[in-house]
Structures are given as C-alpha cells and as structure tokens.
Amino acid sequence: MARGNVVFEIENCKGCELCIQACPQDSLELSPRINNQGYHYAVLVRDNCTGCVNCALVCPDAVITVYRESKKKEKVPVARISGVRQDITVSIGPGDD
Amino acid sequence: MSDIEIMKGNEALAEAAIRAGCRAYFGYPITPQSEILEYLADEGRRRGMIVLQAESEVASINMVYGAAGAGARVMTSSSSPGVSLMMEGISYIASAELPCLLVNVSRGGPGLGTIQPSQGDYFQAVKGGGHGDYRLIVLAPSSVQEMADFVYRAFDLADKYRAPVMILADGALGQMMEKVRFPDYDPAEHVVPKPWATTGKTPDRARNIITSLHIETEQMEQINIRLQDKYRLIAERETRWEEVQTADAEWLIVAYGLAARIAHRAVDLVRARGIRAGLLRPITLFPYPSKPLAALAGRVRGMLTVEMNAGQMVEDVRLAVNGRVPVSFYGRMGGIIPSPDEVVSALQKMVAQDVLTETEAN
Amino acid sequence: MEPTSTAHPAPDMEVVYKRPDTLLDTRMHYCPGCGHGVVHRVLMEVVQELDIQQETIGVAPVGCSVFAYNYLDIDMQEAAHGRASAVATAIKRIHPSKYVFSYQGDGDLAAIGTAETIHTCNRGENILFLFINNGIYGMTGGQMAPTTLLGMKSTTSPTGRTVETSGYPLKIADLVAMLPGVVYVSRHSVHTPNAVRQLKKAMIRSFQYQKEGRGTCFLEVVSNCPSNWKMTPVESNAWLEEHMFPLYPPGEIKAPK
C-alpha cells in the first residue's frame, strides 16, 4: 500500500469533519486542541494514509495538502481540452477515478 | 458636420449613439421611445453595435451594469414606468461608479399613465429615484438637435467622471421631427482607459471587482464621501444653462426641455406687451444652475417656473433664490402641454400682483 | 510558535493534491461544512488546470456566495439579487471570447431571478450557470426558498412547507432543460469525493462547450446548509441524500449528442 500523508492548514480548518467521514482508512480525527477560530482542527492520527486525496476533495476550506510516495505512475489522459493558448491534457491517475 | 436631416428625436438620439461609438444597447419596448430600440436594432446592429432586447427593464439595466463593468460604452433607454423598474440597477451603477447613458423619454403619470409628454419624473431623475445617496448627471434637451448633441456629451461626461448620465427628454421631443446635423466626432479620440474593468485578470494586475457591496460601514461611508466629492466637482465644472433676454429682464421664467420652448415663446409675447421678461433654461438638471439663478434674483422682481408636472423643479428654484424674490409656479399635469398664452397670463398675473403690492406699500 | 499545519511529510513524498493558486488564501466566511467552499475550490481547480484564469470572468449573486469575489482570483462582478445571469449575458456579449459564469443560489436563480434565468437560457447565452441548490435562504438566516421541499421547515415555513401556502418545490434545472438554447444540464452534489470528481468533469465539459459556442450550460449542485438545516455537516450530507435527492436526483439531464 502506497504510503501517503496529509497536512492541514490548522487556522483555516472549521472542524466540519467531512474529511474524517470521507477517509477510507479512518486515519483522521479532530484534534483535542483548537485553532484561533475556536475550532477543533482535523489531524492525521494513524499512519495508514494512502494519499488517496478523498479528504482534500471534500474539504470546503481547501486546508488539506496530500502527499504520496513518489513511485512514477502512469497517468491516463482522460480529457483533452484545447486551452486558449496551448492544449491542456487533463489526466486522472489510477489513484483518482 | 453631417448635412441636415429631418429626424424624429428618438431616431436622432439613436443615430448619435451609433456615431458616438456606443458598443452596446440593452432595452425594452415602451411608448413613446421604442423607436430608439427599433432604430438601433436595424442601423445599430448593421454598423456593429450589440443590441439586445431584454425580457424587462430590470434585466436591461443590469445588462448595462455588466457591460459597463466590462469596460464598454453602453446605454439603455426607456420611459417613466420602465425607468422606475430600473431604479435599483441605477443605484448599483451609481455606487459602483459605472459610466453609461440612461435615457428617459418621459410620459404622463403616475402609474401606467399616458403616452403624452410630461416632466413628472424630475424628482426621480434629479434627486435620485433609487435608494441611497447618489445623483445622476442629468441633461435636459429641448430640441431634436439637442437629443443628438447630448448623447456625445453624456458619453464623454460618463467616462470622464466614471458615472451614469441620464438624458431626461419627453414623448414630444422623442416623437417630433426637426432638422438635425451630427457633429464630427471620432469615438477613437474619446476613448478613456478603463483599467478597472472586468476584461480578464492578466498577471500584471490584481483581479478587478465591480461591486456595490461594502459590508464594513466605514468602507461604505468612504464610498459615499467619494461620490459626494465627485458630485461637487461635477457641479463646479459641468453645470450648463442657457439665458434668453435676461440682461434687462425684470421678470424671469425658469423652464427646461419642452416647457422651455413654450416659455421662450411666452417671453416674446409678453415683451411685445411691454413686460421685460427673460428665460433661464437649465440644461443640466443635475448639477442644477443655482448660482446664475441666485445672481438673477438680485436683478428681477420675480420668477415664474413653468413645468409639465405638479411643481418639482420649482423647489430647486426656490432653494437657489432663497426667498429674495417671489417664485411662483405654473404647470399642467397628466401629459397636457401648456400653451404659450397660458404662460403669458400666469406671468401677467404675477406682474399685476406685484404692482398691487407695490401700490399698497407706497 | 504554534504550528500552522500538522505533521511534516517525509522527503520522498510528492504533492498529489494542494489547493489551487487561483483560490485566494483568504479564509472563507462560509459555515463549517458548507458546499459553497467545495464548489469554489473545484471551480478554481478547473480554471487553473485549463489555464484560463486570464480568460474567465465571474458573476456573484446576492446570497451566501455574495462574497465569492473575495476568494476567486479572477475578474468578477457583483450582481443585484436575481440579476447575475443578465449581468453575465452582457459581459459575454462584450467579451465573447472569455469564459463567463453566473454563480447563483436557489433564491437568486429560481425566485427573484427566474425571468432572467429563463430568458438567458432561452437566448442560449454562451455562459455557464453554477446553481447551488440547498433548499433554503442561507445568507438571510434560513427562510424558505423556491426549492424548499414540501414539509421542510424554515423560518418562513415553521411548520413545514405546504402546497396550500407556498406551492411546490421548483425543479428549475428540468425547466431550463426544455429550452433549445440550453445545451448541457447536469445535476451534481459535493457531499462525497466521487461526486466532487464528477462535478469537476462537468465543469471542464461546460467550459469546453462554452469555448465551442454551443450555448448555455447549466450545472446544479444540490448542496447542504448545516446551519439553517440545524444539523452537523456530516448529518447534512446524509439528509441531503435521503431527502433532497428523491426530488433533485443527481445525473445528466441534457447533453449534446
């Protein structure tokens, strides 16, 4: 299982727990500590994170940065969009969907 | 200068808009000004103007907001009831400081009213008909030539002060046909840069935001202070009026637009009867020509305000004169146009009243 | 000094996801768990990935997302309540090569702005509607919306919305789908990772259609309102599935051949 990690922007987290609900590995919980806004912020409590990005996808405040062990992965191009200045291929890797 | 043509006021205004480089028109049909939309839908589109008949005046004014915020020279036109529907949008446009041309070819009211000409929208136009402290620069044409000329002036004033400008006309000026010539005006020489417009955020600048929302009250006050400073500046520089035979006048008639034409005739008629009368015609209704009125108050025995309403501009005349001479009012409502003779007899009554009080005083 | 973020990744790890640069790092005012924040983020991911930050102009409505322009690093205009699509129409007519979207809530788009919505769609304006449907007026504190469900409580339907008093929930997306000028209508949500991925694809597709000048694209996002639904964000997502989806089922409603 690829090793992953997540980093939370403590001060912007509002403790909504949606990331916790979305995590397939139950790696996340709210910290007993609170940030300057008075929210218990989310933290990684187990090291079984796979870097699947689920938490970051549902985060309403974009506080999550996701890392994954860098084994080169084949990216499958899904959508080919001709950008205004140059063509952009939007690729979604196997980890996504 | 183009050669002379005979055109309806509405069509002259529309032709001037095309020549003035108006990029877009958004509007809705309403008598007595639909010819503006019709003319532009034909000639305007043919010559590259974006002309969209919207689903309502509410949508139209918000399209003007969007286009002005996107940096385009833009206009709309309507008539009294339609202009009432635009009031919220106009308040947003004034607050967001968006340059545009608004045309009200007013008609008799209130309510659905009639399609005859009226000046019953003076307060709405000049005192700000929408919510909040704002003003529009208001130009009052009194001929088909001015219906055209004021379009160029309005667009230039709008861009110069980043402000909405209204041409307040009426159904008669819109429908009557008169000679008109179009000045030589190259829009390319009147382009004002609009770095604030939403044209797509380029790396060299922060994003542009067009908004009238300022939830922090201190900031809202700053916006208001800036607007009021702007209005003072406009008053200093852009007040326009016309004086007719006021040099030796003992009596002054004050009237704008269509009523000024009638008053002008009345001045000639009473002069033939030995009453030295003159006319002051405000051309900008905001900023109002208070100074010249105050000056004339020192030289005339009384003033008669003539309007096609129940008496609205008369209040501004009284404010300017500040009690130094009597200011009386003559008007017709509901779309009726007063005749010169009616104005003559109103003035004669004033003169008689003055003679009476004078003999009593001796 | 208090750490500003949790744990530090091992050096051999690469970033596989981070917030888009096109989303300003101003803390958003939305309530904890609100779907607006997700839609904003996904939209800015798309703007960044398609490299169209310089080509995109947005219109914000009156509603909870009235401050959207504090978060989206693109040129934007604030519209009067209900008039965002009219403003967007004009911007698009002035700048036909730019991507224009009208971001609106259910009150803005389906109550006061219904005429603008119908006619913008009927003209087939080449813009993207981003319609956030949470069945309630959030900004003003929880009043009934046109999309409020029958029996659903709000401050103006305190004993639950009834047909007799307030008629039926308005399925505006299905209404506009009937108009020939509308080329793509799809209903989404952002309450699961997969739903978010689907929304992102739909946005990319919409911008592509807009670039091709195909007509109006209309994306509805059935979203939550934890504060005014009076439940936690996690509960709101379950409630959304159980109560909103039966009337507002996610899925493609209309798409070009």
XYZ file of C-alpha atoms in Angstrom:
716
model
C 0.000 0.000 0.000
C 1.460 3.323 -1.079
C 2.414 5.447 1.847
C 0.737 8.833 1.937
C 0.449 11.862 4.179
C -1.843 14.822 4.658
C -1.113 18.255 6.040
C -3.876 20.507 7.398
C -3.789 24.322 7.425
C -4.733 24.454 11.109
C -6.021 28.038 11.219
C -8.412 27.628 8.270
C -9.963 24.346 9.383
C -13.509 24.706 10.759
C -13.746 21.211 12.243
C -16.597 20.202 9.934
C -15.424 16.568 9.990
C -16.280 15.951 6.335
C -12.720 14.800 5.673
C -12.984 12.352 8.539
C -16.197 10.929 7.011
C -14.595 10.666 3.566
C -11.371 8.943 4.669
C -11.482 5.216 3.713
C -8.706 4.435 6.198
C -10.142 6.190 9.292
C -6.828 7.997 9.530
C -8.280 11.318 10.638
C -9.809 12.740 13.779
C -10.434 16.172 15.251
C -7.596 17.315 17.455
C -8.435 17.967 21.095
C -6.710 21.310 20.585
C -8.485 24.278 18.984
C -7.250 26.838 16.489
C -7.522 30.617 16.781
C -11.079 30.455 15.449
C -12.012 28.119 18.283
C -12.439 25.080 16.057
C -11.027 21.657 16.787
C -8.981 21.111 13.654
C -8.544 17.808 11.814
C -5.358 15.849 12.220
C -3.798 12.619 10.969
C -3.916 10.147 13.854
C -2.824 6.915 12.167
C -0.056 6.390 9.659
C -2.165 4.269 7.297
C -2.872 7.188 4.943
C -2.602 6.108 1.305
C -2.682 9.622 -0.127
C -5.964 8.881 -1.915
C -6.984 12.588 -1.897
C -10.572 11.841 -0.749
C -10.271 14.189 2.225
C -8.943 17.052 0.139
C -11.735 16.619 -2.409
C -14.490 17.177 0.130
C -12.781 19.886 2.166
C -14.868 23.084 1.915
C -11.990 25.261 3.048
C -9.168 23.766 0.959
C -6.974 23.308 4.015
C -5.572 19.883 3.042
C -2.383 19.151 1.113
C -1.908 15.495 0.196
C 1.420 13.741 -0.320
C 2.118 10.346 -1.724
C 5.225 8.212 -2.066
C 6.653 9.207 -5.411
C 6.669 5.968 -7.435
C 6.245 7.045 -11.052
C 2.635 6.280 -12.009
C 1.221 6.023 -15.463
C -1.284 8.875 -15.928
C -4.188 8.052 -18.239
C -5.254 11.142 -20.232
C -8.996 11.491 -19.817
C -9.953 14.809 -21.292
C -8.153 16.706 -23.994
C -9.094 20.357 -23.845
C -7.707 22.864 -26.272
C -6.794 25.673 -23.953
C -6.852 29.193 -25.235
C -3.106 29.435 -25.573
C -1.985 25.809 -25.598
C -3.668 22.448 -25.408
C -4.093 21.011 -21.917
C -4.477 17.360 -21.245
C -6.335 16.730 -18.010
C -5.077 13.422 -16.760
C -6.563 11.486 -13.970
C -4.224 8.926 -12.462
C -5.269 5.484 -11.199
C -5.428 6.833 -7.652
C -8.173 9.237 -8.646
C -11.084 7.704 -10.510
C -20.700 68.172 -39.527
C -23.119 65.912 -41.393
C -25.615 67.570 -43.660
C -29.023 68.460 -42.336
C -31.578 65.709 -41.946
C -35.144 65.706 -40.705
C -35.452 63.104 -37.983
C -37.569 62.093 -35.032
C -35.952 62.930 -31.701
C -35.738 59.268 -30.774
C -34.053 58.370 -34.042
C -31.657 61.313 -33.891
C -30.643 60.164 -30.407
C -30.130 56.601 -31.637
C -28.096 57.696 -34.661
C -25.931 59.849 -32.390
C -25.343 56.833 -30.127
C -24.016 54.836 -33.075
C -21.775 57.700 -34.162
C -20.575 58.230 -30.579
C -19.213 54.688 -30.543
C -21.788 53.157 -28.237
C -20.746 49.491 -28.101
C -23.978 48.042 -26.690
C -27.635 48.845 -26.119
C -29.907 46.850 -23.829
C -33.538 47.858 -23.624
C -37.197 47.049 -23.734
C -40.039 48.445 -25.803
C -42.189 51.153 -24.207
C -44.036 54.028 -25.834
C -43.045 56.802 -26.516
C -39.397 55.686 -27.018
C -39.458 52.338 -28.795
C -38.007 53.932 -31.928
C -34.618 54.088 -30.163
C -34.562 50.295 -29.784
C -36.034 49.789 -33.256
C -33.542 52.126 -34.935
C -30.595 50.523 -33.191
C -31.890 47.007 -33.849
C -31.664 47.903 -37.530
C -28.986 50.550 -38.110
C -27.086 49.883 -34.896
C -26.672 46.173 -35.484
C -25.832 46.777 -39.132
C -22.982 49.037 -38.029
C -21.619 46.613 -35.420
C -23.444 47.583 -32.230
C -24.588 44.913 -29.797
C -28.335 45.475 -29.496
C -30.300 43.172 -27.200
C -33.994 43.453 -26.449
C -34.127 42.099 -22.925
C -37.029 40.478 -21.115
C -37.653 43.535 -18.947
C -36.262 46.908 -17.960
C -34.923 45.222 -14.822
C -32.841 42.846 -16.945
C -31.869 45.694 -19.279
C -30.380 47.916 -16.590
C -28.453 45.001 -15.121
C -27.078 44.225 -18.560
C -25.968 47.858 -18.753
C -24.241 47.303 -15.380
C -22.464 44.196 -16.715
C -21.384 45.753 -19.994
C -20.230 48.987 -18.333
C -18.335 46.947 -15.754
C -16.716 45.065 -18.626
C -15.422 48.382 -19.979
C -17.810 49.038 -22.853
C -19.559 52.266 -23.823
C -23.166 51.219 -23.177
C -26.671 52.666 -22.952
C -30.307 51.946 -22.349
C -33.475 53.930 -22.897
C -36.982 53.687 -21.530
C -39.932 55.796 -20.411
C -41.198 56.640 -16.926
C -42.726 53.297 -15.806
C -39.765 51.421 -17.290
C -37.305 53.832 -15.726
C -38.967 53.197 -12.367
C -38.177 49.494 -12.838
C -34.536 50.440 -13.425
C -34.124 52.352 -10.195
C -32.431 49.582 -8.195
C -29.994 48.887 -11.016
C -29.248 52.598 -11.393
C -28.430 52.850 -7.687
C -25.990 49.917 -8.078
C -24.463 51.558 -11.168
C -24.027 54.869 -9.330
C -22.452 53.124 -6.338
C -20.116 51.004 -8.470
C -19.276 54.178 -10.443
C -20.036 52.709 -13.853
C -20.122 55.028 -16.873
C -23.237 54.637 -19.024
C -26.011 56.563 -20.756
C -29.585 56.273 -19.488
C -32.378 57.846 -21.500
C -35.822 58.613 -20.095
C -38.337 59.747 -22.707
C -40.877 60.565 -20.056
C -44.638 60.206 -20.301
C -47.620 61.305 -18.246
C -48.122 59.521 -14.949
C -48.237 58.378 -12.252
C -48.988 54.710 -12.809
C -49.439 53.387 -16.292
C -50.411 56.959 -17.082
C -50.496 58.094 -20.663
C -48.077 58.265 -23.553
C -48.201 62.053 -23.792
C -45.084 64.039 -22.812
C -44.535 65.003 -19.186
C -41.874 66.296 -16.817
C -43.262 64.373 -13.877
C -40.003 62.401 -13.465
C -37.853 65.402 -12.460
C -37.557 64.367 -8.814
C -36.837 60.753 -9.749
C -34.113 61.796 -12.174
C -32.534 64.660 -10.264
C -32.943 63.696 -6.621
C -32.021 60.067 -7.203
C -35.034 57.794 -7.675
C -33.302 54.730 -6.327
C -32.083 54.044 -2.816
C -29.130 55.712 -1.140
C -27.286 58.981 -1.555
C -26.423 59.178 -5.208
C -27.025 61.557 -8.080
C -27.118 61.202 -11.822
C -25.725 63.816 -14.162
C -28.981 64.804 -15.888
C -29.089 66.577 -19.250
C -32.396 68.057 -20.468
C -32.623 68.520 -24.243
C -35.286 70.805 -25.663
C -34.888 70.072 -29.378
C -34.175 67.193 -31.726
C -30.719 68.691 -32.285
C -30.040 68.526 -28.562
C -31.438 64.968 -28.415
C -28.477 64.131 -30.657
C -25.852 66.506 -29.248
C -26.387 65.463 -25.639
C -25.576 61.820 -26.467
C -21.966 62.673 -27.244
C -21.750 64.919 -24.204
C -23.347 62.281 -21.985
C -20.915 59.542 -23.027
C -17.920 61.842 -22.558
C -19.157 63.008 -19.146
C -19.857 59.401 -18.132
C -16.331 58.310 -18.985
C -14.739 61.474 -17.583
C -16.369 61.054 -14.171
C -16.994 57.271 -14.245
C -20.644 57.930 -13.635
C -24.093 57.228 -15.071
C -25.543 60.106 -17.092
C -29.233 60.498 -17.868
C -30.814 62.314 -20.785
C -34.240 63.392 -19.498
C -36.433 64.015 -22.511
C -40.158 63.509 -23.047
C -42.546 61.966 -25.513
C -42.873 65.106 -27.616
C -39.120 65.559 -28.027
C -38.919 61.871 -28.837
C -41.651 61.856 -31.442
C -41.314 65.305 -33.077
C -39.311 65.681 -36.275
C -36.907 68.570 -36.674
C -33.730 69.429 -38.531
C -30.628 67.818 -37.091
C -26.946 67.654 -38.018
C -24.438 65.288 -36.483
C -21.124 66.756 -35.334
C -17.762 65.388 -36.465
C -16.938 63.082 -33.568
C -14.433 60.271 -33.807
C -15.050 57.860 -30.918
C -11.407 56.756 -31.130
C -10.426 60.236 -29.936
C -12.707 59.922 -26.915
C -11.505 56.622 -25.531
C -10.846 56.752 -21.790
C -8.731 53.884 -20.414
C -10.690 51.653 -18.002
C -8.083 49.657 -16.064
C -10.755 48.843 -13.505
C -12.976 46.914 -15.961
C -13.509 43.155 -15.855
C -11.722 42.090 -19.014
C -9.987 39.001 -17.658
C -7.345 39.184 -14.912
C -3.878 39.465 -16.527
C -0.757 38.607 -14.498
C 0.310 42.245 -14.335
C -2.630 43.288 -12.179
C -4.803 42.161 -9.308
C -8.283 40.934 -10.167
C -10.859 43.636 -10.915
C -14.076 43.557 -8.938
C -17.185 45.516 -9.851
C -19.388 45.699 -6.809
C -21.606 47.987 -4.779
C -21.443 45.769 -1.705
C -19.464 47.220 1.192
C -20.480 45.386 4.307
C -17.966 47.260 6.524
C -19.788 50.517 7.258
C -16.604 52.593 7.398
C -15.884 51.476 3.853
C -19.447 52.248 2.758
C -19.032 55.748 4.174
C -15.790 56.178 2.214
C -17.635 55.253 -0.961
C -20.287 57.851 -0.153
C -17.690 60.520 0.627
C -16.005 59.816 -2.695
C -19.342 60.083 -4.524
C -20.219 63.379 -2.846
C -16.772 64.803 -3.651
C -17.332 63.767 -7.268
C -20.743 65.449 -7.379
C -19.250 68.684 -6.023
C -16.565 68.558 -8.699
C -19.174 67.945 -11.384
C -21.222 70.866 -10.088
C -18.215 73.153 -10.284
C -17.259 72.156 -13.795
C -20.238 70.837 -15.685
C -23.240 72.994 -14.850
C -24.871 74.191 -18.067
C -27.774 76.542 -18.707
C -28.998 78.978 -21.342
C -30.184 82.543 -20.736
C -32.562 84.276 -23.155
C -33.056 88.059 -22.912
C -32.121 88.117 -19.219
C -29.803 91.154 -19.471
C -32.585 93.680 -18.983
C -35.227 91.311 -17.680
C -37.463 92.402 -14.809
C -39.181 89.054 -14.741
C -37.616 85.629 -15.222
C -39.225 82.448 -16.417
C -37.386 79.273 -15.471
C -38.166 76.207 -17.584
C -36.348 73.260 -19.170
C -36.923 70.863 -22.036
C -40.248 71.175 -23.862
C -41.558 73.692 -21.326
C -38.601 75.954 -22.144
C -39.677 76.123 -25.786
C -43.128 77.260 -24.691
C -41.673 79.725 -22.170
C -39.372 81.136 -24.848
C -42.422 81.934 -26.991
C -44.170 83.434 -23.951
C -41.177 85.737 -23.321
C -41.529 87.119 -26.840
C -45.291 87.566 -26.401
C -45.075 89.469 -23.095
C -42.176 91.606 -24.326
C -44.483 92.713 -27.144
C -46.806 93.849 -24.348
C -44.137 95.838 -22.573
C -43.233 93.303 -19.873
C -39.456 92.800 -19.889
C -39.208 89.092 -19.285
C -36.326 86.684 -19.795
C -35.822 82.944 -19.668
C -33.295 80.798 -17.848
C -33.247 77.257 -19.256
C -31.371 74.727 -17.157
C -29.577 72.299 -19.467
C -28.025 70.231 -16.696
C -30.735 69.450 -14.143
C -28.007 67.953 -12.019
C -25.826 69.807 -11.386
C -28.531 72.470 -11.102
C -27.702 76.096 -12.196
C -28.367 77.605 -8.763
C -25.631 80.268 -8.990
C -26.966 82.075 -12.070
C -30.468 81.918 -10.586
C -29.205 83.414 -7.339
C -27.464 86.161 -9.310
C -30.615 86.938 -11.325
C -32.636 87.020 -8.106
C -30.759 90.245 -7.372
C -31.956 91.848 -10.597
C -35.521 90.666 -11.242
C -38.762 91.353 -9.435
C -39.959 87.779 -9.545
C -39.610 84.382 -11.170
C -42.156 82.074 -12.723
C -41.288 78.399 -13.017
C -43.090 76.594 -15.811
C -43.205 72.811 -15.822
C -45.256 69.927 -17.144
C -45.900 68.464 -13.702
C -47.325 69.484 -10.327
C -44.271 71.573 -9.462
C -40.943 69.858 -8.913
C -38.089 71.944 -10.287
C -39.750 74.986 -8.671
C -38.373 73.718 -5.360
C -34.819 73.965 -6.682
C -35.530 77.464 -7.990
C -36.774 78.478 -4.556
C -33.718 76.931 -2.938
C -31.461 78.927 -5.263
C -33.379 82.198 -4.797
C -33.689 81.617 -1.064
C -36.662 83.956 -0.592
C -35.111 87.092 -2.108
C -37.849 87.382 -4.744
C -41.200 85.682 -5.207
C -41.033 82.423 -7.158
C -44.344 81.246 -8.465
C -45.265 78.203 -10.498
C -47.394 77.390 -13.491
C -47.804 73.849 -14.719
C -50.026 71.316 -16.429
C -50.094 67.662 -15.400
C -51.003 64.290 -16.814
C -49.363 64.832 -20.168
C -51.088 68.113 -21.087
C -48.769 70.611 -22.794
C -49.370 74.208 -21.629
C -49.793 76.825 -24.343
C -47.646 79.992 -24.538
C -50.754 82.063 -23.796
C -51.312 80.226 -20.541
C -47.751 81.098 -19.545
C -48.286 84.705 -20.607
C -51.386 85.057 -18.427
C -49.617 83.381 -15.489
C -46.810 85.912 -15.811
C -49.248 88.803 -16.185
C -50.969 87.715 -13.025
C -47.618 87.797 -11.228
C -46.882 91.256 -12.575
C -50.319 92.515 -11.543
C -49.847 91.053 -8.095
C -46.512 92.830 -7.815
C -47.957 96.194 -8.922
C -50.744 95.758 -6.390
C -48.407 95.068 -3.514
C -46.193 97.917 -4.639
C -49.041 100.460 -4.587
C -50.132 99.176 -1.189
C -46.606 99.648 0.078
C -46.439 103.311 -1.061
C 5.328 29.221 17.940
C 2.093 27.237 17.414
C 2.464 25.041 14.312
C 0.288 26.312 11.488
C -0.099 22.893 9.933
C 0.076 19.338 11.061
C 2.853 16.727 10.528
C 5.621 17.150 8.003
C 5.780 14.669 5.068
C 8.832 12.511 4.505
C 11.133 13.970 1.865
C 10.495 11.202 -0.676
C 6.818 12.093 -0.921
C 5.423 14.258 -3.698
C 2.432 16.525 -3.502
C -0.507 14.893 -5.202
C -3.036 17.475 -4.209
C -2.905 21.040 -2.948
C -5.289 23.976 -3.043
C -5.308 25.749 -6.439
C -3.368 29.016 -6.628
C -6.416 30.566 -8.286
C -8.240 30.197 -4.969
C -7.120 33.118 -2.818
C -5.997 32.085 0.656
C -8.486 34.392 2.321
C -10.376 32.346 4.910
C -13.851 31.788 3.510
C -16.807 33.040 5.534
C -18.972 30.003 4.800
C -20.285 27.972 7.706
C -18.310 24.831 8.596
C -19.059 22.081 6.059
C -20.879 24.303 3.561
C -20.871 23.091 -0.040
C -20.118 26.581 -1.423
C -16.491 26.213 -0.347
C -16.108 22.954 -2.238
C -17.707 24.359 -5.400
C -15.433 27.419 -5.215
C -12.372 25.190 -4.834
C -13.293 22.831 -7.661
C -14.107 25.756 -9.942
C -10.715 27.307 -9.294
C -9.004 23.947 -9.810
C -10.630 23.823 -13.248
C -9.713 27.443 -14.050
C -6.109 26.674 -13.078
C -5.857 23.346 -14.919
C -7.403 24.743 -18.095
C -5.085 27.761 -17.703
C -7.973 30.192 -18.216
C -7.520 32.495 -15.226
C -6.957 35.409 -17.615
C -9.931 34.414 -19.727
C -12.569 33.872 -17.063
C -14.978 36.492 -15.714
C -17.421 35.517 -12.983
C -20.628 36.994 -11.640
C -21.512 36.615 -7.969
C -25.103 36.832 -6.745
C -26.741 38.110 -3.620
C -26.843 35.177 -1.219
C -24.257 33.313 0.863
C -21.858 33.444 -2.087
C -22.174 37.233 -2.317
C -18.504 37.405 -1.278
C -17.308 34.866 -3.840
C -15.087 37.520 -5.385
C -13.063 37.657 -2.162
C -11.981 34.091 -2.812
C -11.804 33.617 -6.580
C -8.707 35.201 -8.099
C -10.368 36.213 -11.365
C -12.169 39.346 -12.566
C -15.681 39.333 -11.144
C -18.810 41.430 -10.902
C -21.355 41.540 -8.086
C -24.922 41.450 -9.405
C -28.125 42.701 -7.843
C -30.228 39.915 -6.352
C -31.552 37.738 -9.151
C -29.795 39.553 -11.965
C -26.491 37.685 -12.203
C -27.372 35.994 -15.487
C -28.354 39.324 -17.056
C -25.011 40.783 -15.949
C -23.277 37.681 -17.282
C -25.148 37.960 -20.575
C -23.829 41.470 -21.093
C -20.251 40.585 -20.108
C -20.294 37.689 -22.562
C -21.703 39.850 -25.339
C -18.928 42.402 -24.730
C -16.189 39.786 -24.354
C -17.378 36.797 -26.424
C -14.003 35.050 -26.249
C -13.945 34.992 -22.440
C -15.377 32.253 -20.244
C -18.267 33.704 -18.247
C -20.143 32.045 -15.418
C -23.084 33.075 -13.285
C -22.785 31.658 -9.758
C -26.175 31.731 -8.032
C -28.133 30.244 -5.144
C -31.707 28.960 -5.296
C -33.324 32.226 -4.202
C -31.245 34.275 -6.617
C -31.754 31.998 -9.611
C -35.194 30.453 -9.061
C -37.123 33.120 -7.136
C -36.360 36.780 -7.835
C -34.178 35.946 -10.868
C -36.498 33.460 -12.577
C -37.224 35.715 -15.538
C -33.512 36.381 -16.066
C -32.758 32.657 -15.741
C -35.429 31.611 -18.236
C -34.575 34.295 -20.773
C -30.797 33.956 -20.534
C -31.299 30.254 -21.192
C -33.836 30.887 -23.901
C -31.398 33.142 -25.692
C -28.895 30.310 -25.420
C -26.316 32.717 -23.990
C -22.894 31.133 -24.084
C -22.386 31.195 -20.339
C -22.187 28.650 -17.502
C -24.824 28.696 -14.786
C -23.480 27.354 -11.488
C -26.653 26.843 -9.478
C -26.208 25.964 -5.800
C -29.441 24.420 -4.550
C -29.597 23.968 -0.781
C -33.350 24.441 -0.493
C -33.107 27.438 1.811
C -32.132 31.108 2.021
C -28.815 30.875 3.834
C -27.475 34.434 3.996
C -30.689 35.926 5.390
C -30.981 33.267 8.060
C -32.966 30.275 6.872
C -36.114 31.353 5.075
C -37.971 29.153 2.589
C -36.647 29.017 -0.960
C -38.408 28.033 -4.205
C -36.627 24.679 -3.918
C -37.562 24.104 -0.273
C -39.057 20.599 -0.021
C -42.673 20.005 0.951
C -42.804 19.568 4.704
C -39.348 21.101 5.093
C -39.085 23.587 7.944
C -37.627 27.062 7.561
C -38.068 30.347 9.370
C -40.874 31.175 6.927
C -42.354 27.692 6.799
C -42.002 26.977 10.501
C -44.410 24.039 10.494
C -43.083 22.670 7.204
C -43.726 23.898 3.653
C -47.264 23.168 2.454
C -48.653 23.265 -1.071
C -51.622 25.340 0.043
C -49.458 28.141 1.344
C -46.364 28.026 -0.840
C -46.885 25.707 -3.767
C -44.387 23.126 -4.980
C -40.596 22.943 -4.914
C -39.389 24.341 -8.242
C -37.293 21.993 -10.390
C -35.701 24.807 -12.361
C -32.981 22.650 -13.941
C -35.593 20.456 -15.600
C -37.458 23.587 -16.682
C -34.499 25.161 -18.442
C -33.514 21.823 -19.955
C -36.568 22.122 -22.216
C -35.215 25.293 -23.844
C -33.425 24.718 -27.128
C -30.763 27.292 -26.287
C -29.624 25.178 -23.355
C -27.137 22.552 -24.498
C -25.963 20.882 -21.255
C -27.821 20.457 -17.961
C -26.433 18.256 -15.234
C -27.226 17.947 -11.531
C -24.473 17.240 -9.051
C -23.549 17.306 -5.395
C -20.279 17.734 -3.479
C -21.024 15.545 -0.484
C -18.696 12.658 -1.462
C -15.239 12.544 -3.095
C -16.679 10.852 -6.172
C -19.440 13.443 -6.517
C -16.782 16.162 -6.387
C -14.828 14.440 -9.170
C -17.990 14.249 -11.285
C -18.687 17.952 -10.764
C -15.160 18.794 -11.835
C -15.554 16.822 -15.049
C -18.881 18.518 -15.726
C -17.295 21.938 -15.245
C -14.459 21.097 -17.640
C -17.025 19.866 -20.138
C -19.090 23.041 -19.713
C -16.103 25.315 -20.339
C -15.284 23.280 -23.431
C -18.845 23.672 -24.734
C -18.663 27.387 -23.960
C -15.402 27.627 -25.887
C -17.121 25.937 -28.829
C -20.035 28.386 -28.558
C -22.559 25.603 -28.197
C -24.997 27.510 -25.958
C -25.992 27.698 -22.303
C -24.579 25.192 -19.811
C -26.440 24.737 -16.530
C -24.864 22.855 -13.627
C -26.986 22.416 -10.480
C -25.196 21.454 -7.297
C -27.523 20.046 -4.663
C -25.765 21.251 -1.563
C -26.134 21.356 2.209
C -26.813 24.135 4.684
C -25.748 22.786 8.065
C -26.532 25.992 9.948
C -30.032 26.552 8.650
C -30.920 22.875 8.368
C -29.832 22.818 12.021
C -27.625 19.748 11.779
C -23.948 18.890 11.665
C -22.181 18.878 8.280
C -21.894 15.077 8.374
C -25.625 14.720 9.205
C -26.482 17.253 6.487
C -24.848 15.070 3.839
C -26.906 12.078 4.905
C -30.060 14.248 4.994
C -29.284 15.570 1.549
C -29.117 12.081 0.099
C -32.244 10.930 1.854
C -34.459 13.998 1.331
C -33.083 16.187 -1.491
C -32.037 13.514 -3.971
C -35.500 11.976 -4.430
C -36.723 15.337 -5.838
C -33.403 16.538 -7.227
C -31.688 13.356 -8.443
C -28.058 13.875 -9.484
C -27.236 12.978 -13.075
C -27.208 14.286 -16.574
C -30.483 15.908 -17.585
C -29.496 17.112 -21.027
C -26.338 16.834 -23.079
C -25.409 17.456 -26.703
C -25.269 14.437 -28.979
